[in-house]
Short mmCIF file of C-alpha atoms and ligand atoms in Angstrom, two decimals:
data_model
loop_
_atom_site.label_atom_id
_atom_site.label_comp_id
_atom_site.label_asym_id
_atom_site.label_seq_id
_atom_site.Cartn_x
_atom_site.Cartn_y
_atom_site.Cartn_z
CA MET A 8 -3.52 25.50 -9.39
CA GLU A 9 -7.28 25.95 -9.52
CA ASN A 10 -7.81 24.65 -12.66
CA LYS A 11 -4.98 22.41 -13.05
CA LYS A 12 -5.22 18.74 -13.50
CA LEU A 13 -2.09 16.41 -13.99
CA GLY A 14 -2.47 13.58 -16.53
CA TRP A 15 -2.07 9.81 -15.26
CA ALA A 16 -1.23 6.76 -16.78
CA ILE A 17 -2.23 3.51 -15.15
CA VAL A 18 0.17 0.50 -15.39
CA GLY A 19 -1.49 -3.00 -15.05
CA LEU A 20 -5.13 -3.31 -15.50
CA GLY A 21 -5.87 -5.90 -12.83
CA LYS A 22 -8.37 -6.10 -10.15
CA PHE A 23 -7.14 -3.20 -7.78
CA ALA A 24 -6.42 -0.89 -10.69
CA THR A 25 -10.04 -1.48 -12.50
CA GLU A 26 -12.15 -1.85 -9.45
CA GLN A 27 -10.74 0.90 -7.09
CA LEU A 28 -8.31 3.13 -8.59
CA ILE A 29 -9.56 4.10 -11.99
CA PRO A 30 -13.17 4.62 -10.71
CA ALA A 31 -11.63 7.06 -8.07
CA PHE A 32 -10.56 9.47 -10.55
CA LYS A 33 -14.02 10.78 -11.03
CA ASP A 34 -13.65 12.20 -7.45
CA CYS A 35 -10.16 13.64 -7.88
CA LYS A 36 -9.77 17.40 -8.25
CA TYR A 37 -6.03 17.70 -9.52
CA SER A 38 -5.94 14.33 -11.28
CA GLU A 39 -7.30 13.03 -14.66
CA LEU A 40 -6.95 9.44 -15.97
CA VAL A 41 -5.52 9.89 -19.52
CA ALA A 42 -3.52 6.81 -20.60
CA LEU A 43 -3.39 2.89 -19.77
CA VAL A 44 -0.74 0.54 -19.91
CA SER A 45 -1.65 -3.17 -20.18
CA GLY A 46 -0.33 -6.56 -21.73
CA SER A 47 -4.07 -7.05 -22.88
CA PRO A 48 -5.18 -4.75 -25.80
CA GLU A 49 -8.78 -6.13 -25.66
CA LYS A 50 -9.17 -5.31 -21.82
CA ALA A 51 -7.22 -1.77 -22.21
CA ALA A 52 -9.69 -1.03 -25.01
CA GLN A 53 -12.68 -1.82 -22.93
CA VAL A 54 -11.29 0.19 -20.15
CA ALA A 55 -10.66 3.12 -22.52
CA ALA A 56 -14.11 3.22 -23.66
CA GLU A 57 -15.59 3.04 -20.34
CA TYR A 58 -13.88 5.89 -19.12
CA GLY A 59 -13.68 7.83 -22.54
CA LEU A 60 -9.83 7.62 -23.10
CA ASN A 61 -8.31 8.29 -26.45
CA THR A 62 -7.24 5.00 -27.87
CA PRO A 63 -3.81 6.51 -28.97
CA ASN A 64 -3.08 6.54 -25.28
CA ILE A 65 -3.07 2.76 -24.77
CA TYR A 66 0.51 1.33 -24.50
CA ASN A 67 1.78 -2.05 -23.79
CA TYR A 68 4.85 -2.91 -21.92
CA GLN A 69 7.03 -3.14 -24.91
CA ASN A 70 6.19 0.46 -26.21
CA TYR A 71 5.71 1.60 -22.42
CA ASP A 72 8.92 3.90 -22.86
CA THR A 73 7.47 5.95 -25.47
CA LEU A 74 5.28 7.46 -22.99
CA LYS A 75 8.25 10.13 -22.96
CA ASP A 76 6.60 11.43 -26.12
CA ASN A 77 3.31 11.94 -24.65
CA PRO A 78 2.93 15.36 -22.90
CA ALA A 79 -0.51 14.50 -21.72
CA VAL A 80 1.21 12.18 -19.05
CA ASP A 81 2.63 13.57 -16.09
CA VAL A 82 2.42 10.60 -13.65
CA ILE A 83 2.72 6.85 -14.12
CA TYR A 84 1.10 4.73 -11.36
CA ILE A 85 2.45 1.30 -11.19
CA VAL A 86 -0.16 -1.49 -10.35
CA LEU A 87 1.67 -4.51 -11.48
CA PRO A 88 2.95 -7.64 -9.38
CA ASN A 89 5.54 -6.59 -6.73
CA SER A 90 8.64 -7.60 -8.44
CA LEU A 91 7.96 -5.62 -11.45
CA HIS A 92 7.52 -2.48 -9.44
CA ALA A 93 11.32 -1.58 -9.81
CA GLU A 94 11.59 -2.01 -13.39
CA PHE A 95 8.52 -0.24 -14.44
CA THR A 96 9.47 2.76 -11.88
CA VAL A 97 12.94 3.21 -13.41
CA ARG A 98 11.69 2.83 -16.90
CA GLY A 99 8.88 5.29 -16.37
CA THR A 100 11.08 7.73 -14.43
CA GLN A 101 13.42 7.70 -17.64
CA ALA A 102 10.61 8.78 -19.71
CA GLY A 103 10.32 11.94 -17.86
CA LYS A 104 7.49 10.97 -15.52
CA HIS A 105 6.68 11.24 -11.81
CA ILE A 106 5.93 7.79 -10.35
CA MET A 107 3.40 6.32 -8.02
CA CYS A 108 4.07 3.01 -6.83
CA GLU A 109 1.74 0.46 -5.24
CA LYS A 110 2.99 -1.34 -2.09
CA PRO A 111 4.93 -3.29 -1.40
CA MET A 112 7.74 -0.95 -3.12
CA ALA A 113 9.60 -3.80 -4.17
CA THR A 114 10.94 -7.17 -3.11
CA ASN A 115 14.26 -6.15 -1.75
CA VAL A 116 15.91 -3.39 -0.60
CA ALA A 117 18.36 -3.03 -3.45
CA ASP A 118 15.50 -2.71 -5.94
CA CYS A 119 13.92 0.12 -3.44
CA GLN A 120 17.16 2.15 -3.71
CA LYS A 121 17.55 1.44 -7.60
CA MET A 122 13.83 2.92 -7.66
CA ILE A 123 14.79 6.22 -5.47
CA GLU A 124 18.00 6.95 -6.98
CA ALA A 125 16.51 6.62 -10.78
CA CYS A 126 13.84 9.05 -9.70
CA GLN A 127 16.19 11.45 -7.97
CA GLN A 128 18.74 11.35 -11.12
CA ALA A 129 15.75 12.30 -13.32
CA GLY A 130 14.44 15.00 -11.18
CA LYS A 131 11.15 13.23 -10.48
CA GLN A 132 8.96 12.75 -7.53
CA LEU A 133 8.23 9.12 -6.11
CA MET A 134 5.45 8.14 -3.79
CA ILE A 135 4.11 4.72 -2.62
CA GLY A 136 0.48 4.08 -2.33
CA TYR A 137 -0.17 3.81 1.24
CA ARG A 138 -3.83 4.56 1.11
CA ALA A 139 -4.49 4.02 4.78
CA GLN A 140 -2.28 7.30 5.35
CA TYR A 141 -4.84 9.29 3.33
CA GLU A 142 -8.07 7.49 5.01
CA THR A 143 -10.13 9.63 7.63
CA TYR A 144 -10.59 7.06 10.24
CA ASN A 145 -6.84 5.91 10.07
CA LEU A 146 -6.03 9.62 10.46
CA LYS A 147 -8.55 10.08 13.31
CA CYS A 148 -6.69 7.26 15.40
CA ILE A 149 -3.35 8.93 14.91
CA GLU A 150 -4.95 12.39 16.11
CA LEU A 151 -6.64 10.58 19.24
CA ILE A 152 -3.36 9.07 20.15
CA ARG A 153 -1.37 12.29 19.59
CA GLU A 154 -3.79 14.33 21.61
CA GLY A 155 -3.39 11.70 24.58
CA LYS A 156 -7.04 10.68 24.50
CA ILE A 157 -5.91 7.02 25.49
CA GLY A 158 -3.32 8.22 27.91
CA ASP A 159 0.26 7.18 27.32
CA LEU A 160 0.39 4.72 24.20
CA LYS A 161 1.82 1.18 25.51
CA LEU A 162 0.93 -1.63 23.19
CA ILE A 163 -0.72 -2.01 19.62
CA THR A 164 -1.87 -5.08 18.03
CA SER A 165 -2.92 -5.58 14.33
CA ASP A 166 -3.90 -8.60 12.16
CA HIS A 167 -4.30 -8.79 8.60
CA GLY A 168 -5.56 -11.83 6.97
CA ARG A 169 -7.67 -13.50 4.21
CA PRO A 170 -7.57 -16.94 2.44
CA LEU A 171 -5.35 -17.06 -0.81
CA LYS A 172 -6.86 -18.30 -3.78
CA PRO A 173 -4.52 -19.01 -6.43
CA ASP A 174 -7.33 -19.99 -9.23
CA LYS A 175 -8.16 -16.33 -9.02
CA PRO A 176 -5.98 -14.43 -11.70
CA GLU A 177 -5.05 -11.79 -8.91
CA ASP A 178 -3.77 -14.89 -6.45
CA LYS A 179 -1.93 -16.62 -9.06
CA TRP A 180 1.07 -14.61 -8.85
CA ARG A 181 0.65 -13.94 -5.25
CA ALA A 182 1.94 -17.66 -4.59
CA ASP A 183 4.71 -17.36 -7.03
CA LYS A 184 7.87 -16.07 -5.12
CA LYS A 185 9.31 -14.63 -8.15
CA LEU A 186 6.45 -12.13 -8.90
CA ALA A 187 5.31 -11.44 -5.41
CA GLY A 188 8.72 -11.52 -3.29
CA GLY A 189 7.19 -13.20 -0.14
CA GLY A 190 3.64 -14.04 0.88
CA SER A 191 1.05 -12.56 3.31
CA LEU A 192 3.74 -10.42 5.05
CA MET A 193 4.37 -8.71 1.67
CA ASP A 194 0.98 -8.42 0.88
CA ILE A 195 -1.30 -7.69 3.94
CA GLY A 196 1.09 -7.91 6.90
CA ILE A 197 2.58 -4.73 5.45
CA TYR A 198 -0.53 -2.81 6.52
CA SER A 199 -0.15 -3.95 10.12
CA LEU A 200 3.78 -2.91 10.08
CA GLN A 201 2.57 0.45 8.59
CA ALA A 202 -0.39 0.80 11.40
CA CYS A 203 2.19 0.46 14.12
CA ARG A 204 4.50 3.10 12.44
CA TYR A 205 1.97 5.68 11.88
CA LEU A 206 0.20 5.26 15.04
CA THR A 207 3.46 5.60 17.14
CA GLY A 208 4.99 7.98 14.70
CA GLU A 209 8.26 6.11 15.62
CA GLU A 210 10.51 3.50 13.66
CA PRO A 211 10.92 0.04 15.42
CA VAL A 212 14.52 -0.63 16.64
CA GLU A 213 14.19 -4.60 17.11
CA VAL A 214 11.94 -7.43 15.67
CA SER A 215 11.12 -10.92 16.41
CA ALA A 216 8.97 -13.29 14.45
CA MET A 217 7.44 -16.78 13.95
CA MET A 218 6.30 -18.25 10.48
CA HIS A 219 4.07 -21.34 9.81
CA ASN A 220 2.99 -23.06 6.62
CA THR A 221 0.36 -25.89 6.74
CA PRO A 222 2.31 -28.87 5.52
CA GLY A 223 1.38 -30.14 2.19
CA ASP A 224 -0.77 -27.12 1.31
CA PRO A 225 0.20 -26.43 -2.45
CA ARG A 226 -0.53 -22.79 -2.06
CA PHE A 227 2.24 -22.13 0.33
CA LYS A 228 5.29 -24.01 -1.29
CA GLU A 229 7.06 -20.75 -2.24
CA VAL A 230 5.57 -17.87 -0.15
CA GLU A 231 4.65 -18.06 3.83
CA GLU A 232 1.10 -18.51 4.92
CA ASN A 233 1.16 -17.04 8.55
CA ILE A 234 3.63 -14.91 10.14
CA THR A 235 3.57 -13.30 13.63
CA PHE A 236 5.81 -10.48 14.68
CA SER A 237 6.73 -8.34 17.37
CA LEU A 238 8.20 -4.70 17.28
CA ARG A 239 10.07 -3.05 19.97
CA PHE A 240 9.78 1.06 19.67
CA PRO A 241 12.14 3.27 21.07
CA GLY A 242 9.66 5.17 23.21
CA GLY A 243 8.95 1.78 25.05
CA VAL A 244 5.70 0.99 22.85
CA LEU A 245 5.58 -2.95 21.84
CA ALA A 246 3.44 -4.16 18.95
CA ASN A 247 2.27 -7.62 18.30
CA CYS A 248 1.05 -8.19 14.70
CA SER A 249 0.19 -10.98 12.60
CA SER A 250 -0.62 -11.81 9.00
CA SER A 251 -2.44 -14.72 7.28
CA TYR A 252 -3.15 -16.29 3.73
CA SER A 253 -5.83 -18.55 5.76
CA PHE A 254 -7.76 -16.41 8.08
CA PHE A 255 -11.10 -15.42 7.52
CA GLU A 256 -11.12 -11.69 6.45
CA THR A 257 -9.30 -9.61 9.19
CA LYS A 258 -8.16 -6.06 8.77
CA ARG A 259 -7.85 -4.66 12.14
CA PHE A 260 -5.65 -2.82 14.93
CA GLN A 261 -5.97 -1.71 18.39
CA ALA A 262 -3.96 0.65 20.41
CA PHE A 263 -4.05 0.21 24.04
CA GLY A 264 -2.85 3.35 26.22
CA SER A 265 -2.59 4.01 30.14
CA ALA A 266 -6.19 5.64 30.08
CA GLY A 267 -7.93 4.00 27.20
CA ASN A 268 -8.02 1.79 24.24
CA ILE A 269 -8.70 2.47 20.48
CA THR A 270 -9.98 -0.35 18.20
CA LEU A 271 -10.37 0.20 14.20
CA ASP A 272 -12.01 -3.12 13.03
CA PRO A 273 -12.04 -2.99 10.05
CA ALA A 274 -9.45 -0.73 9.67
CA THR A 275 -7.81 -1.18 6.40
CA ASP A 276 -11.23 -2.04 4.23
CA TYR A 277 -11.68 -0.31 1.00
CA ASN A 278 -15.14 1.23 2.24
CA GLU A 279 -16.06 0.17 5.66
CA HIS A 280 -14.60 1.32 8.99
CA TYR A 281 -15.63 0.86 12.64
CA LEU A 282 -13.78 2.87 15.35
CA THR A 283 -14.49 2.87 19.21
CA LEU A 284 -12.91 4.55 21.76
CA LYS A 285 -12.89 3.03 25.30
CA THR A 286 -12.02 5.06 28.42
CA GLU A 287 -13.12 5.51 32.01
CA GLU A 288 -16.33 7.27 30.58
CA GLY A 289 -17.32 4.20 28.74
CA THR A 290 -17.24 2.94 24.91
CA GLU A 291 -17.89 5.56 22.60
CA GLU A 292 -18.29 4.52 18.74
CA ILE A 293 -16.94 7.57 16.59
CA LYS A 294 -18.51 7.98 13.52
CA LEU A 295 -16.91 10.01 10.77
CA LYS A 296 -17.85 11.06 7.21
CA GLY A 297 -15.27 8.96 5.59
CA ASN A 298 -13.64 9.87 2.35
CA ASN A 299 -12.63 8.39 -1.00
CA HIS A 300 -9.07 7.73 0.26
CA PHE A 301 -7.84 6.18 -3.49
CA ALA A 302 -8.81 9.69 -4.62
CA ALA A 303 -7.40 11.54 -1.83
CA GLU A 304 -3.86 9.79 -2.26
CA ILE A 305 -3.88 10.23 -6.00
CA ASP A 306 -4.82 13.98 -5.74
CA HIS A 307 -2.21 14.50 -2.62
CA PHE A 308 0.60 13.34 -5.26
CA SER A 309 -0.54 15.59 -7.95
CA GLU A 310 -0.47 18.43 -5.44
CA CYS A 311 2.91 17.72 -4.15
CA ILE A 312 3.89 17.86 -8.01
CA LEU A 313 2.26 21.02 -8.67
CA GLU A 314 3.64 22.58 -5.41
CA ASN A 315 6.89 20.81 -5.63
CA LYS A 316 6.47 19.42 -2.46
CA THR A 317 7.55 15.90 -0.75
CA PRO A 318 4.73 13.65 -0.71
CA LYS A 319 3.69 11.95 2.77
CA THR A 320 4.68 8.69 1.56
CA PRO A 321 7.83 9.24 -0.45
CA GLY A 322 10.01 6.23 -1.81
CA LYS A 323 12.01 6.07 1.68
CA GLU A 324 8.77 5.14 3.46
CA GLY A 325 8.15 2.03 0.93
CA LEU A 326 12.17 1.31 1.48
CA ARG A 327 11.73 1.28 5.40
CA ASP A 328 9.05 -1.03 5.43
CA VAL A 329 10.84 -3.40 2.87
CA LYS A 330 13.89 -3.21 5.19
CA LEU A 331 11.64 -4.08 8.46
CA MET A 332 10.00 -6.93 6.39
CA MET A 333 13.17 -8.51 5.31
CA ALA A 334 14.37 -8.04 9.26
CA ILE A 335 11.04 -9.83 10.14
CA TYR A 336 11.94 -13.00 7.93
CA GLU A 337 15.45 -13.25 9.29
CA ALA A 338 14.10 -13.23 12.61
CA ALA A 339 11.53 -15.78 11.92
CA GLU A 340 14.14 -17.83 10.07
CA LYS A 341 16.74 -17.55 12.87
CA GLY A 342 14.41 -17.69 15.70
CA GLN A 343 15.88 -14.80 17.32
CA PRO A 344 15.11 -11.12 17.50
CA VAL A 345 16.91 -8.76 15.17
CA LYS A 346 18.01 -5.24 15.88
CA VAL A 347 17.09 -2.84 12.98
P1 LIG B 421 -3.95 -8.40 -10.49
O1 LIG B 421 -3.48 -9.59 -10.70
O2 LIG B 421 -5.25 -8.21 -10.28
O3 LIG B 421 -3.05 -7.27 -11.33
C1 LIG B 421 -2.05 -7.13 -11.84
C2 LIG B 421 -1.88 -6.71 -13.22
O4 LIG B 421 -0.35 -6.61 -13.68
C3 LIG B 421 -2.56 -7.78 -14.33
O5 LIG B 421 -3.90 -7.79 -14.45
C4 LIG B 421 -1.83 -7.37 -15.35
O6 LIG B 421 -2.49 -6.56 -16.01
C5 LIG B 421 -0.33 -6.85 -14.92
N1 LIG B 421 0.74 -7.82 -15.26
C6 LIG B 421 1.56 -7.73 -16.03
N2 LIG B 421 2.57 -8.68 -15.90
C7 LIG B 421 1.96 -9.80 -15.23
C8 LIG B 421 2.43 -11.02 -14.74
N3 LIG B 421 3.49 -11.60 -15.02
N4 LIG B 421 1.48 -11.84 -13.79
C9 LIG B 421 0.25 -11.21 -13.62
N5 LIG B 421 -0.08 -9.74 -13.95
C10 LIG B 421 0.88 -9.11 -14.61
O7 LIG B 421 -3.22 -7.95 -9.04
P2 LIG B 421 -3.85 -6.68 -8.06
O8 LIG B 421 -4.49 -5.60 -8.64
O9 LIG B 421 -4.35 -7.22 -6.84
O10 LIG B 421 -2.37 -6.24 -7.20
C11 LIG B 421 -1.49 -5.29 -8.20
C12 LIG B 421 -0.58 -4.41 -7.20
O11 LIG B 421 -1.36 -3.69 -6.51
C13 LIG B 421 0.42 -5.35 -6.33
O12 LIG B 421 1.61 -4.66 -6.04
C14 LIG B 421 -0.31 -5.16 -4.96
O13 LIG B 421 0.13 -5.45 -3.91
C15 LIG B 421 -1.18 -3.99 -5.07
N6 LIG B 421 -2.51 -3.98 -4.43
C16 LIG B 421 -2.59 -2.59 -3.37
C17 LIG B 421 -3.95 -2.59 -2.82
C18 LIG B 421 -3.79 -1.69 -1.90
O14 LIG B 421 -5.02 -1.58 -1.16
N7 LIG B 421 -2.94 -0.72 -1.83
C19 LIG B 421 -4.85 -3.73 -3.11
C20 LIG B 421 -4.46 -4.63 -4.13
C21 LIG B 421 -3.33 -4.78 -4.58
P3 LIG B 421 -2.52 -6.51 -17.85
O15 LIG B 421 -3.59 -7.47 -17.99
O16 LIG B 421 -3.40 -5.12 -18.02
O17 LIG B 421 -1.46 -6.42 -18.37
#
């Protein structure tokens, strides 16, 4: 495995792909960017030139299926608007490639199931890009909880928010329900949901929720602005979460235990993390070296493919979150708790 690098194709050259994922390949040991798929030939040519890719390895959404004839590509990474994830996963795996797909996995449960089945039928792996699960500070929080550093875990709170700006290309489709599937919950509330699941290591059994859109705000004609949701875990832990498309930048969680608290704020930023542990002995800031977690998640998938192992965040992890988000919407709409 020492010198083996798998070839990756990135689908959708938007803000996240060009600013975070593509630059991360320089820090990868087992993964190399070899192809691009884009609706914009000019942008693709520019990115290819910047990263020294062969121009024949530029594809568009129509000739995407011909990736099957390109043996240099082992893995396709789908970084498209949410409702397109399913189609491009199914087509990609039918072209004989392994698939990494961005969060949220899809906009409904049936699409998630279709994606999992298509990958199984093709004998290919599927991973969801839950980068926080490959990030050093988030992993440290899990370790502190498992080691009992805060005693028995009792409660988690987590909040994610940012103002939606549909005049920017990356936010235009986020205000469009057909492309986004939902609003702040599907986009960033999913980080709060994920945090509660990986910090407890359990699956929630009940959810309740409330939603609010500012009347008359044109950004929220189709998708929700603010949502709060509560989760009950089988071991007795409760969680209170929120997501917002109108808060000031917020990406935090806090875990409360019988003997201490952990705060990670920011928790899910691209670069910055601030971790404190509060116990009887006082409040300690925990400083870690930090890692390029985009490279870590990309390499994790390549390693799993090379060693024929299931990734840490496979398709069923994405399906679980989509099922839970649907239950959260149902609870908010009914004004009643929903068992899951
Ligand atoms: P952008 O709008 O910046 O990028 C999406 C790209 O998809 C576009 O640039 C375009 O690329 C392509 N595209 C194809 N069809 C359409 C269409 N109908 N409308 C708009 N774009 C289209 O979005 P982001 O990069 O912010 O998000 C992309 C995905 O990545 C989403 O699923 C999002 O949830 C996820 N994401 C994950 C993050 C994380 O931290 N894990 C952070 C940010 C986003 P082209 O011009 O090349 O065809």
